[in-house]
Amino acid sequence: MQDQPGLRRRGFLTAASGVGALALVGCGGPDDSGAGSGAAGKGGGGKPRRGGRLRAAFAGGGASETLDPHLANLFADVARAKALFDKLADYGDDLSARPRLASGWEPNAGLDRWKVTLRKADFHDGRPVTAQDVLFSYRRIADPEKAFRAKASLEPIDLRASRAVDERTVEFVLKRPTAEFPNVLAAFGAYIVPDGSSAADFDKKPVGSGPFRFGSFAPGRSALFRRNDDHWDGAPYLDEVEFVVANEESARVNALLGGQVEYAHELNPTTARAHEGGGRIEIVRLRNSAMQAFAMKTDRAPFDDERVREAFFLIADRQELVDGALSGAGVVGNDLFGKGYEYYADGLPQREQDLDRARSLLRKAGAEKLKVTLDTSAVAAGFTEAASIFRDQAAKAGVTVDVAMGSKDSYWADILDSGTLCCYRSGAMPIEAHISQRLLTDSTTNATKWHHKDFDALYQQAQATKDTQERAAVFGRMQRRLYAEGGFLVWGFADWIIGTARTVRGVDREAPANTLDWARFDKVWLA
Amino acid sequence: MSGLGSWAARRLLLGGVQVVAVVLLVFALTEALPGDAAVALAGDQPDPARIAAIREAMDLDRPAYERLGDWAVGLPHADFGTSLASGRPVTSYLSGAFGPTLLLASVTVVLLVPVGVGLGVLAARFEGRFVDRLVSAVTLGVYAVPEFAFGVLLVTVFALRLDWLPPTAVGYGTDLLAHPAALLLPVLVLLSRPVCSLSRLVRAGMIDALASPYVAHARRYGIPGARVRYAHALPNAVAPAAQQLARTVDWLLCGVIVVEALFVIPGLGTVLMNAVAERDVPVVQGLAVVFGVITVVLNLGADLVAHRFAPRAEVAA
């Protein structure tokens, strides 16, 4: 079997999980249900029109796909789950939690008890969405026998102590103060399903409260959903949305160009360049969707010396990396996760290449003629390119970088504990979640081995701080520390590229992949 | 005929052993791959606790021989086990995906035989002349183009530029017969290379046969040229071609994987690609059995054909 160009493993989502986000007390937060009108405005294109079927092509999971929203793992799964189901909250364009099924939330003074009120909403079979459904859904996800993806995100909740106060009020009892608790409600895969739903229901006739009702489903081929006229956020404009699966990028582009689909998810930068402004299709670039970085293990030589880490920060020519590895489809990074997101420390000076200073830092650290192995793999777009570009940049500073290609199917597990330097990327998630998952001593995916008790304490302090301004200041301090001596050399943020037919309107152009308005079809219409 | 019968029985037995060997090999190789279904599922969130939980939920923490044993016990009852990724029975994967692949393969083979043999006979008849050189040059050229590149080329020209045919079969599901236009380009891609190899084999066989003493003898008797070609020379030329044809089928399966990806046809190739990516071992094993059985049966059939057409060649085969 020959190797097929471009036929790479479908992209796994990087889920947001973990604790916390912005304490939006009540529903008065930044355009809550207004995500609808906002999306329409951003998509542009005149007055929304009703009717029609939109066909959307995603890379998918083939015959093993399921409509169980708690099993959502791929972009296609999430897009389908989002059409059929709702979460209590979801992420806005800046990755702050926005109310969805929850109309508001209110913490106690200690930030460890949260009262969440539900809006009036119905499931597709007419039953109202109640506090009991919420608790059932969360308990299903947290089932110790199962490994649902959102389980880790819901970990802060003590589900045994949490209870339904009345039909539409849930009181969540938390294991510790969590100022960013709404992030948990928005967590990836934390969808609300009716009380008593079983795995079999999801395959045959899933019932949710989302903007579309179930029509038909053939795993790996097609899922057809119909408009839910009674959706609490207003009925979708489209009569129907059909999700089709095409793992090969060229197949998605061809289907779009040939008029077989109206929406193609996840295109290559080269495809985008070839068709941008060509008049046949529209290219939508979702900025800041994927962080691109090199991860240095800070607990071992040579990166246990912060001068070496700083030297590496200064070796990278970020623009060259963006142009070469991302084909220009992205922006440069500043060694911090979450550009454009809430709490991002955007006041820090942009780091530039400075080989002289890098050389002198290496000299001081006694690391002249340094040799390191850079682990990479074809697991994500641009990884191997980034590695070879960085190798050449490092050579100019007298550092020898050996690029080692790893298996793409086990890459993420392989780099977690072994090696010293590796290519790394991450999808969108709140900055708080990035910290809690990857930068605390007990974080489960701490690829830079960043273990600092005082850093952990700052995180706890942020989570126990009710005032948003004060909390932002704490997150600012943590990011300044990471900028100065952290293990992530964040060199860029890749665009997420979507192609649509020219008739499609209302596609959000600002929402990073993984957020509410991304792959959202209830606010899209066909002109 | 009893000689042929026992010969076929022996071949069938050997085929069974081959299938078992393939399955064992596939199982061993998938076990040897880095990472398992749990690691593949965890993706870029390789939380060790989550991986351990998935492993336990999938029974991957049990030793390999136990899993292989369970699976083998189910086989005689047509129970291929359940998918690790979805929990659905593997048989539903196979039955769902078998249709499109079978359709593609059979349409291809049905066209392959007349086109390949025809071209070969044509080239042999005009050996060394313009037609022969043209056929040889084109078949050699097309043979050198990988399926993927050829497919992209065809789609660009016939679907996107000329707008004659649909570029993919996306959204048609398994009901491809209802959209015959969508089948045209995939079949063309599948045909491209086997036609070349088959026609070149037939050409060579024909030239040898036409130069043989018994054809010369037939000519001396004044038997018309067409009859000599088709009734006397062709059967001898077809014997190696039939075996080549059988070998083409497993090669076709490779082509099918490329074609299915390129044209979004939900067949066995797509299932295989996904199953390997997800380390969905039971599905890979089920496919290995199916592919193994198909290959063995087809090769058996080809040997029978060769046996029938050119019994003397059997000694060599």
mmCIF file of C-alpha atoms in Angstrom, chain A residues 1-2 4-5 7 9-10 12-15 60-65 73 147 149 203 219 221 244-248 250-251 254-255 257-258 260-261 280 407 409-410 412-413 416 425 437-438 444-445, chain B residues 34-35 39-41 43-48 50-51 53-54 57 85-86 88 93 96-97 146-148 155 160 166-168 170-174 254 257-258 261-262 264 266 271 273-274 277-279:
data_model
loop_
_atom_site.group_PDB
_atom_site.id
_atom_site.type_symbol
_atom_site.label_atom_id
_atom_site.label_comp_id
_atom_site.label_asym_id
_atom_site.label_seq_id
_atom_site.Cartn_x
_atom_site.Cartn_y
_atom_site.Cartn_z
ATOM 1 C CA MET A 1 0.000 0.000 0.000
ATOM 2 C CA GLN A 2 1.561 3.252 -0.976
ATOM 3 C CA GLN A 4 -1.025 8.630 0.281
ATOM 4 C CA PRO A 5 -0.041 12.249 0.312
ATOM 5 C CA LEU A 7 -4.025 11.290 4.030
ATOM 6 C CA ARG A 9 -4.860 10.989 10.747
ATOM 7 C CA ARG A 10 -7.914 13.051 11.383
ATOM 8 C CA PHE A 12 -8.149 15.153 17.384
ATOM 9 C CA LEU A 13 -9.653 17.962 19.295
ATOM 10 C CA THR A 14 -7.856 19.394 22.168
ATOM 11 C CA ALA A 15 -10.510 19.611 24.692
ATOM 12 C CA GLY A 60 -14.685 11.748 10.712
ATOM 13 C CA GLY A 61 -14.285 8.556 12.595
ATOM 14 C CA GLY A 62 -15.690 6.192 10.002
ATOM 15 C CA ALA A 63 -17.929 3.311 10.908
ATOM 16 C CA SER A 64 -17.220 3.653 14.621
ATOM 17 C CA GLU A 65 -18.962 7.003 14.883
ATOM 18 C CA ASN A 73 -13.857 13.101 20.431
ATOM 19 C CA ALA A 147 -13.966 6.852 30.321
ATOM 20 C CA ARG A 149 -13.891 12.555 27.818
ATOM 21 C CA ASP A 203 -27.552 5.323 18.134
ATOM 22 C CA PRO A 219 -22.066 5.853 10.961
ATOM 23 C CA ARG A 221 -21.457 8.227 6.039
ATOM 24 C CA VAL A 244 -21.086 13.861 5.635
ATOM 25 C CA VAL A 245 -17.710 12.319 6.312
ATOM 26 C CA ALA A 246 -14.754 12.685 3.970
ATOM 27 C CA ASN A 247 -11.436 11.989 5.621
ATOM 28 C CA GLU A 248 -9.351 13.061 2.675
ATOM 29 C CA SER A 250 -8.802 16.755 -1.360
ATOM 30 C CA ALA A 251 -12.140 14.930 -1.336
ATOM 31 C CA ASN A 254 -13.518 18.560 -4.553
ATOM 32 C CA ALA A 255 -16.964 17.958 -3.117
ATOM 33 C CA LEU A 257 -15.973 22.806 -5.620
ATOM 34 C CA GLY A 258 -18.284 20.376 -7.380
ATOM 35 C CA GLN A 260 -21.831 18.355 -3.543
ATOM 36 C CA VAL A 261 -21.428 20.023 -0.158
ATOM 37 C CA ARG A 280 -15.821 29.754 -6.696
ATOM 38 C CA SER A 407 5.003 7.313 15.417
ATOM 39 C CA ASP A 409 -0.481 7.231 16.480
ATOM 40 C CA SER A 410 1.146 7.242 19.879
ATOM 41 C CA TRP A 412 1.146 12.404 22.342
ATOM 42 C CA ALA A 413 1.568 9.627 24.858
ATOM 43 C CA LEU A 416 4.588 13.147 27.702
ATOM 44 C CA ARG A 425 0.303 21.967 19.605
ATOM 45 C CA GLN A 437 -4.098 20.644 32.703
ATOM 46 C CA ARG A 438 -0.480 21.243 31.759
ATOM 47 C CA THR A 444 -2.008 14.951 34.064
ATOM 48 C CA THR A 445 -0.499 16.152 30.776
ATOM 49 C CA PRO B 34 3.250 1.360 19.004
ATOM 50 C CA GLY B 35 0.287 2.405 21.121
ATOM 51 C CA VAL B 39 -3.624 5.650 23.366
ATOM 52 C CA ALA B 40 -5.072 6.358 19.933
ATOM 53 C CA LEU B 41 -8.395 7.379 21.442
ATOM 54 C CA GLY B 43 -5.110 11.575 21.193
ATOM 55 C CA ASP B 44 -3.396 14.740 22.310
ATOM 56 C CA GLN B 45 -4.852 14.461 25.818
ATOM 57 C CA PRO B 46 -2.788 11.482 26.911
ATOM 58 C CA ASP B 47 -3.879 11.676 30.524
ATOM 59 C CA PRO B 48 -2.395 8.442 31.935
ATOM 60 C CA ARG B 50 -7.782 8.224 31.302
ATOM 61 C CA ILE B 51 -5.733 5.901 29.122
ATOM 62 C CA ALA B 53 -9.533 3.702 32.267
ATOM 63 C CA ILE B 54 -10.129 3.292 28.536
ATOM 64 C CA ALA B 57 -13.194 -0.428 29.714
ATOM 65 C CA ALA B 85 -14.136 2.126 19.293
ATOM 66 C CA SER B 86 -17.916 1.937 19.091
ATOM 67 C CA ARG B 88 -20.929 -2.341 17.727
ATOM 68 C CA TYR B 93 -18.996 -2.988 9.923
ATOM 69 C CA GLY B 96 -22.226 -2.356 5.740
ATOM 70 C CA ALA B 97 -18.988 -1.717 3.903
ATOM 71 C CA PRO B 146 0.035 6.062 -8.901
ATOM 72 C CA GLU B 147 -3.725 5.684 -8.379
ATOM 73 C CA PHE B 148 -3.878 8.700 -6.149
ATOM 74 C CA VAL B 155 -11.314 14.652 -10.921
ATOM 75 C CA LEU B 160 -14.095 20.332 -11.800
ATOM 76 C CA PRO B 166 -19.559 14.334 -9.859
ATOM 77 C CA PRO B 167 -16.161 14.762 -8.162
ATOM 78 C CA THR B 168 -16.950 12.429 -5.254
ATOM 79 C CA VAL B 170 -20.082 12.022 -0.825
ATOM 80 C CA GLY B 171 -23.562 11.780 0.642
ATOM 81 C CA TYR B 172 -24.640 8.910 -1.611
ATOM 82 C CA GLY B 173 -23.895 6.372 1.102
ATOM 83 C CA THR B 174 -23.849 2.756 0.019
ATOM 84 C CA CYS B 254 -5.035 -1.507 -2.248
ATOM 85 C CA ILE B 257 -8.425 2.006 -0.328
ATOM 86 C CA VAL B 258 -6.985 4.939 -2.254
ATOM 87 C CA ALA B 261 -10.556 7.839 0.300
ATOM 88 C CA LEU B 262 -10.371 10.034 -2.752
ATOM 89 C CA VAL B 264 -15.510 9.227 -0.376
ATOM 90 C CA PRO B 266 -17.728 4.077 2.403
ATOM 91 C CA VAL B 271 -13.193 0.824 7.367
ATOM 92 C CA MET B 273 -8.004 2.796 7.324
ATOM 93 C CA ASN B 274 -10.052 3.971 10.282
ATOM 94 C CA ALA B 277 -5.785 4.449 12.900
ATOM 95 C CA GLU B 278 -7.954 3.704 15.926
ATOM 96 C CA ARG B 279 -6.124 0.468 16.708
#
